[in-house]
PDB file of C-alpha atoms in Angstrom:
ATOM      1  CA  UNK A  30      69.622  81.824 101.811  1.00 84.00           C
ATOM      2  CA  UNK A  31      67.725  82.736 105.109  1.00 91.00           C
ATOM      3  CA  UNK A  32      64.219  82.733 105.304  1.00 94.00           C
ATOM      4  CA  UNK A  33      63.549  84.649 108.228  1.00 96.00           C
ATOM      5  CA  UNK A  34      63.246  88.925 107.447  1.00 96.00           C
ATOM      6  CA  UNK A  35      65.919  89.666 110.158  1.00 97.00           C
ATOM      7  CA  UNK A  36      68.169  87.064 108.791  1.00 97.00           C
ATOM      8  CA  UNK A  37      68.125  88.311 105.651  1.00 96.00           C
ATOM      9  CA  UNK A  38      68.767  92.168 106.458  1.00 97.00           C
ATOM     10  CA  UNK A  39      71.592  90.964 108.651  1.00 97.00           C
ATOM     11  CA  UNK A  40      72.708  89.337 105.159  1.00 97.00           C
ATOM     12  CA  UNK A  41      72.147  92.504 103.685  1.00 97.00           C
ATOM     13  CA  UNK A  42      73.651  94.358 106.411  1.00 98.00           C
ATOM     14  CA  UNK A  43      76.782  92.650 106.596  1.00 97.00           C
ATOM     15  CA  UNK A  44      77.228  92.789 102.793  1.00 97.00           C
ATOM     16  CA  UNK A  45      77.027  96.539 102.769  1.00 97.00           C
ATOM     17  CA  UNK A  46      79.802  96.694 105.986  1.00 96.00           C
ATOM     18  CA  UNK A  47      82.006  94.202 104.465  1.00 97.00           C
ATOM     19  CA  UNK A  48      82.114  96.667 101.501  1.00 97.00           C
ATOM     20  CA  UNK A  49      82.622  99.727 103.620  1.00 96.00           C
ATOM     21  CA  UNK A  50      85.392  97.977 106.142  1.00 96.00           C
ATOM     22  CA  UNK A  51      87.134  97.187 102.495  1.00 97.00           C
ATOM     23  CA  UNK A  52      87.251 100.141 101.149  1.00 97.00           C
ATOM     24  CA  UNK A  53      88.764 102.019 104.443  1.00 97.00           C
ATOM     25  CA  UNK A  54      91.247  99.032 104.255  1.00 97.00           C
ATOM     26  CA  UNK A  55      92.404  99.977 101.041  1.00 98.00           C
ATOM     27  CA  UNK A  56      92.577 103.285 101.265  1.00 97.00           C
ATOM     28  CA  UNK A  57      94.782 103.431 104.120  1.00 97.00           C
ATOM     29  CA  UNK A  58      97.035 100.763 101.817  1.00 97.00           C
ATOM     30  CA  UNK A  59      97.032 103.478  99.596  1.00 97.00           C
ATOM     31  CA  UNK A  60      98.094 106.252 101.563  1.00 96.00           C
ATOM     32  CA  UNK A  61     101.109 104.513 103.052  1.00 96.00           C
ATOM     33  CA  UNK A  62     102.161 102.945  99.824  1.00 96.00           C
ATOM     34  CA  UNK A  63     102.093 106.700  98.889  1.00 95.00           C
ATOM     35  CA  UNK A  64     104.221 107.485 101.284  1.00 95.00           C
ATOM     36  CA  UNK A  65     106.751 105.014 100.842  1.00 94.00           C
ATOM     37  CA  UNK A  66     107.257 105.885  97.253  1.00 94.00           C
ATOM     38  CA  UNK A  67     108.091 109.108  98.397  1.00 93.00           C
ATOM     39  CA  UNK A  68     110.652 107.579 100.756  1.00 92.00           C
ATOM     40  CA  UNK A  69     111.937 105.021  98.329  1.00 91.00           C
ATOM     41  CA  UNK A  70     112.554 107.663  95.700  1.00 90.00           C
ATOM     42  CA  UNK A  71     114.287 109.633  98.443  1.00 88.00           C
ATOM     43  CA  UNK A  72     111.795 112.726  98.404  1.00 88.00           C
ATOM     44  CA  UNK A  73     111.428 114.091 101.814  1.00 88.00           C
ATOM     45  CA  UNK A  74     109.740 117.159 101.100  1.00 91.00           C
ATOM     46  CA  UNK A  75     106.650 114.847  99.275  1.00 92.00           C
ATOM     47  CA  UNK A  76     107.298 112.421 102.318  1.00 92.00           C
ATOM     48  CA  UNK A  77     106.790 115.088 104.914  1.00 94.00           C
ATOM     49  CA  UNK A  78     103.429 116.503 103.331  1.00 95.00           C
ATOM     50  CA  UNK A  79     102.051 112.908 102.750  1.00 95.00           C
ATOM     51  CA  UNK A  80     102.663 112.087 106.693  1.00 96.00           C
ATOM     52  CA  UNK A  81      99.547 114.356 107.937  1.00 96.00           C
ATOM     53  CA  UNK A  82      97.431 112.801 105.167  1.00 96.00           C
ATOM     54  CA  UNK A  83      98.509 109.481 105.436  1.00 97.00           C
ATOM     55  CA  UNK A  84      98.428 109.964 109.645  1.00 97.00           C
ATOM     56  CA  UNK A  85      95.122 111.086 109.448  1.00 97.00           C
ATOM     57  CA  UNK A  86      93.627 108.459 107.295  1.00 97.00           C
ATOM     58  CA  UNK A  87      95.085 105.557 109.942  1.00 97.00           C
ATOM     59  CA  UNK A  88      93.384 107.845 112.613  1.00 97.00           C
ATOM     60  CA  UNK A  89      90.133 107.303 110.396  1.00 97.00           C
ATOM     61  CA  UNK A  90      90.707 103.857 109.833  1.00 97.00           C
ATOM     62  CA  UNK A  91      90.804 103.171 113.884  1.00 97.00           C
ATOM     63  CA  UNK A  92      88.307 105.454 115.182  1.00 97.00           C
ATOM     64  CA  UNK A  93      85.976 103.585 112.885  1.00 96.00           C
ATOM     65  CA  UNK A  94      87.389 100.287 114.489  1.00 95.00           C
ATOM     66  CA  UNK A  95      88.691  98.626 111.525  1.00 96.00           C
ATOM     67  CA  UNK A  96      92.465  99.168 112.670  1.00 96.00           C
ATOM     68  CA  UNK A  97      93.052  98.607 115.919  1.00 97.00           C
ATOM     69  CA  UNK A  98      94.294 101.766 118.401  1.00 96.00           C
ATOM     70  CA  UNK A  99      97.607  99.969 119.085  1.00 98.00           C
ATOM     71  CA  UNK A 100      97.828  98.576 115.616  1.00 97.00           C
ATOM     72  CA  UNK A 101      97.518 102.412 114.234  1.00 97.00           C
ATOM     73  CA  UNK A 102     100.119 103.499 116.610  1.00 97.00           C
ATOM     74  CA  UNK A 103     102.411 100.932 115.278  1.00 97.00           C
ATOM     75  CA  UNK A 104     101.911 102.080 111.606  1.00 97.00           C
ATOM     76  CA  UNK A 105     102.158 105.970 112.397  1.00 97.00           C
ATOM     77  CA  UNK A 106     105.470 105.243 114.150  1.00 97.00           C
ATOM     78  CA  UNK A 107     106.782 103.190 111.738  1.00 96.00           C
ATOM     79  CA  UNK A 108     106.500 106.372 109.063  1.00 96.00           C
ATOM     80  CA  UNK A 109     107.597 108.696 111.761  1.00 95.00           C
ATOM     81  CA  UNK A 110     110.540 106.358 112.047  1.00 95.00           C
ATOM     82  CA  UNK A 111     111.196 105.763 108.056  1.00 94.00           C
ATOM     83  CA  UNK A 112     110.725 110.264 107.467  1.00 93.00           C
ATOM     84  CA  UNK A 113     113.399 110.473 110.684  1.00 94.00           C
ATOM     85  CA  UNK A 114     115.932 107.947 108.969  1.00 92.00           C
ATOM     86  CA  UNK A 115     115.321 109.599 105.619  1.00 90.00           C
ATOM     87  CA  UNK A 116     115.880 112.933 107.015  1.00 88.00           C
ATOM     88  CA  UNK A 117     118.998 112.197 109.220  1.00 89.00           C
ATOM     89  CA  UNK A 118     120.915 110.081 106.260  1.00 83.00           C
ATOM     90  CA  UNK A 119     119.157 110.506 103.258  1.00 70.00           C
ATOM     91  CA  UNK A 120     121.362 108.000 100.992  1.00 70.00           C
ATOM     92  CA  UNK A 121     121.923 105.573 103.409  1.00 66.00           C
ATOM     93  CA  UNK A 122     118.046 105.525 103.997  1.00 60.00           C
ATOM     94  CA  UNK A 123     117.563 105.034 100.527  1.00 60.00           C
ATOM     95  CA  UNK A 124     120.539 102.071  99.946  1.00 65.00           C
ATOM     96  CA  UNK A 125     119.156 100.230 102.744  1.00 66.00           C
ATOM     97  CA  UNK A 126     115.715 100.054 101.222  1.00 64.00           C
ATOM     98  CA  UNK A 127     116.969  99.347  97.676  1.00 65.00           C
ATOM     99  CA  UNK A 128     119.026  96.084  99.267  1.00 71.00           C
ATOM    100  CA  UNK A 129     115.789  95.250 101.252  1.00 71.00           C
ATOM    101  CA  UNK A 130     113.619  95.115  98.026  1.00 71.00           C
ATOM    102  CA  UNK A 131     116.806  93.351  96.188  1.00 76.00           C
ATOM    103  CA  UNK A 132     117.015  90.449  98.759  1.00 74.00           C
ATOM    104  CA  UNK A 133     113.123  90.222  98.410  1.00 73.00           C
ATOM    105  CA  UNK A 134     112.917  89.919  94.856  1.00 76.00           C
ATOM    106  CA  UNK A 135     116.029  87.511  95.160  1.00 73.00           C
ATOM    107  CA  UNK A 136     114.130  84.990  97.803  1.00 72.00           C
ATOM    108  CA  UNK A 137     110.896  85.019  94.817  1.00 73.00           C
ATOM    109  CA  UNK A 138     113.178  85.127  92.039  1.00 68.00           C
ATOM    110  CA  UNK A 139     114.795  81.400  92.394  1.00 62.00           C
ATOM    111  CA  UNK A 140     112.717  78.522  93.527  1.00 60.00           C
ATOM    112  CA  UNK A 141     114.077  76.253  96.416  1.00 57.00           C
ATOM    113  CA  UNK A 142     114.660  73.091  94.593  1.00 60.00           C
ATOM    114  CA  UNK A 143     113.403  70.246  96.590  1.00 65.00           C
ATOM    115  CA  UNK A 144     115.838  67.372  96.873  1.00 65.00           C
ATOM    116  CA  UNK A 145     114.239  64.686  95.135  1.00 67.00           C
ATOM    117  CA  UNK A 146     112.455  61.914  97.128  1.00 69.00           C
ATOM    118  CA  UNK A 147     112.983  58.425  97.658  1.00 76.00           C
ATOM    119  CA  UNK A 148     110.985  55.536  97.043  1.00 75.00           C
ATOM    120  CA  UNK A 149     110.078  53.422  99.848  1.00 76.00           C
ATOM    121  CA  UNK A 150     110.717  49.572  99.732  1.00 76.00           C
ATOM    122  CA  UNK A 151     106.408  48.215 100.214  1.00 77.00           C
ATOM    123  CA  UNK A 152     106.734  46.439 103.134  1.00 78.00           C
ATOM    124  CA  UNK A 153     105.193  43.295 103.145  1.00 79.00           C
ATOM    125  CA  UNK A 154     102.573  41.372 104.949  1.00 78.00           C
ATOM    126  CA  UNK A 155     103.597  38.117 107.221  1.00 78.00           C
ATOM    127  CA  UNK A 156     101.339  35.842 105.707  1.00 75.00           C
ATOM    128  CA  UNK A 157      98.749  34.300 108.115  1.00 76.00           C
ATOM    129  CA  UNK A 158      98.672  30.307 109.249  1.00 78.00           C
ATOM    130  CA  UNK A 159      95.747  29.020 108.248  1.00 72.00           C
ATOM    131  CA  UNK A 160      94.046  27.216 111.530  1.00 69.00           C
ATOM    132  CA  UNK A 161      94.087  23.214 110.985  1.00 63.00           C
ATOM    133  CA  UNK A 162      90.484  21.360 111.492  1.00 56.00           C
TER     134      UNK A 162
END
């Protein structure tokens, strides 16, 4: 614990923004995993009116400097891309996803089984001459 008064308010300080950064963080976790349930279940119409929101919290997020500019740009395109795809193929959008989420569930499901390892032979010591007198 610091002892010094300016220490301890930058303690203080950086307590409180830790909190804030968090909760901007998760919020804009929120608002795309919003949106990709819409996707997922293949609702464009919910998709569409959850892009602005969604958009606009990512805006927040990086104006504040918690996201990066370029690293908002790349989410916001990303939806733009996934409401495009959903809108020019909607089942095809939707089968894709489902056999994404399948092969992911699939890698978690089964366990690599490691092959089992060998014991090494100890290798042993030359022994040393003893010196004569």
């Amino acid at each position: 614990m610091p002892n010094i008064k300016s220490a301890k308010k930058r303690v203080v300080v950086t307590e409180k923004k830790n909190s804030q950064n968090k909760m901007i963080k998760t919020s804009v976790k929120t608002a795309i995993k919003k949106f990709n349930a819409a996707l997922a279940a293949g609702d464009a119409e919910a998709a569409e009116k959850l892009l602005p929101e969604t958009v606009s919290v990512i805006d927040s997020a990086a104006s504040k400097g918690i996201l990066h500019k370029n690293n908002a740009a790349n989410k916001k395109s990303a939806l733009a891309k996934n409401l495009n795809a959903l809108k020019a193929n909607p089942k095809a959008a939707v089968q894709e996803e489902v056999k994404a989420e399948e092969a992911k569930e699939a890698e978690t499901a089964a366990p690599v089984a490691e092959a089992p390892v060998e014991a090494k032979p100890k290798k042993t010591r030359a022994k040393k001459t003893e010196k004569a007198e």
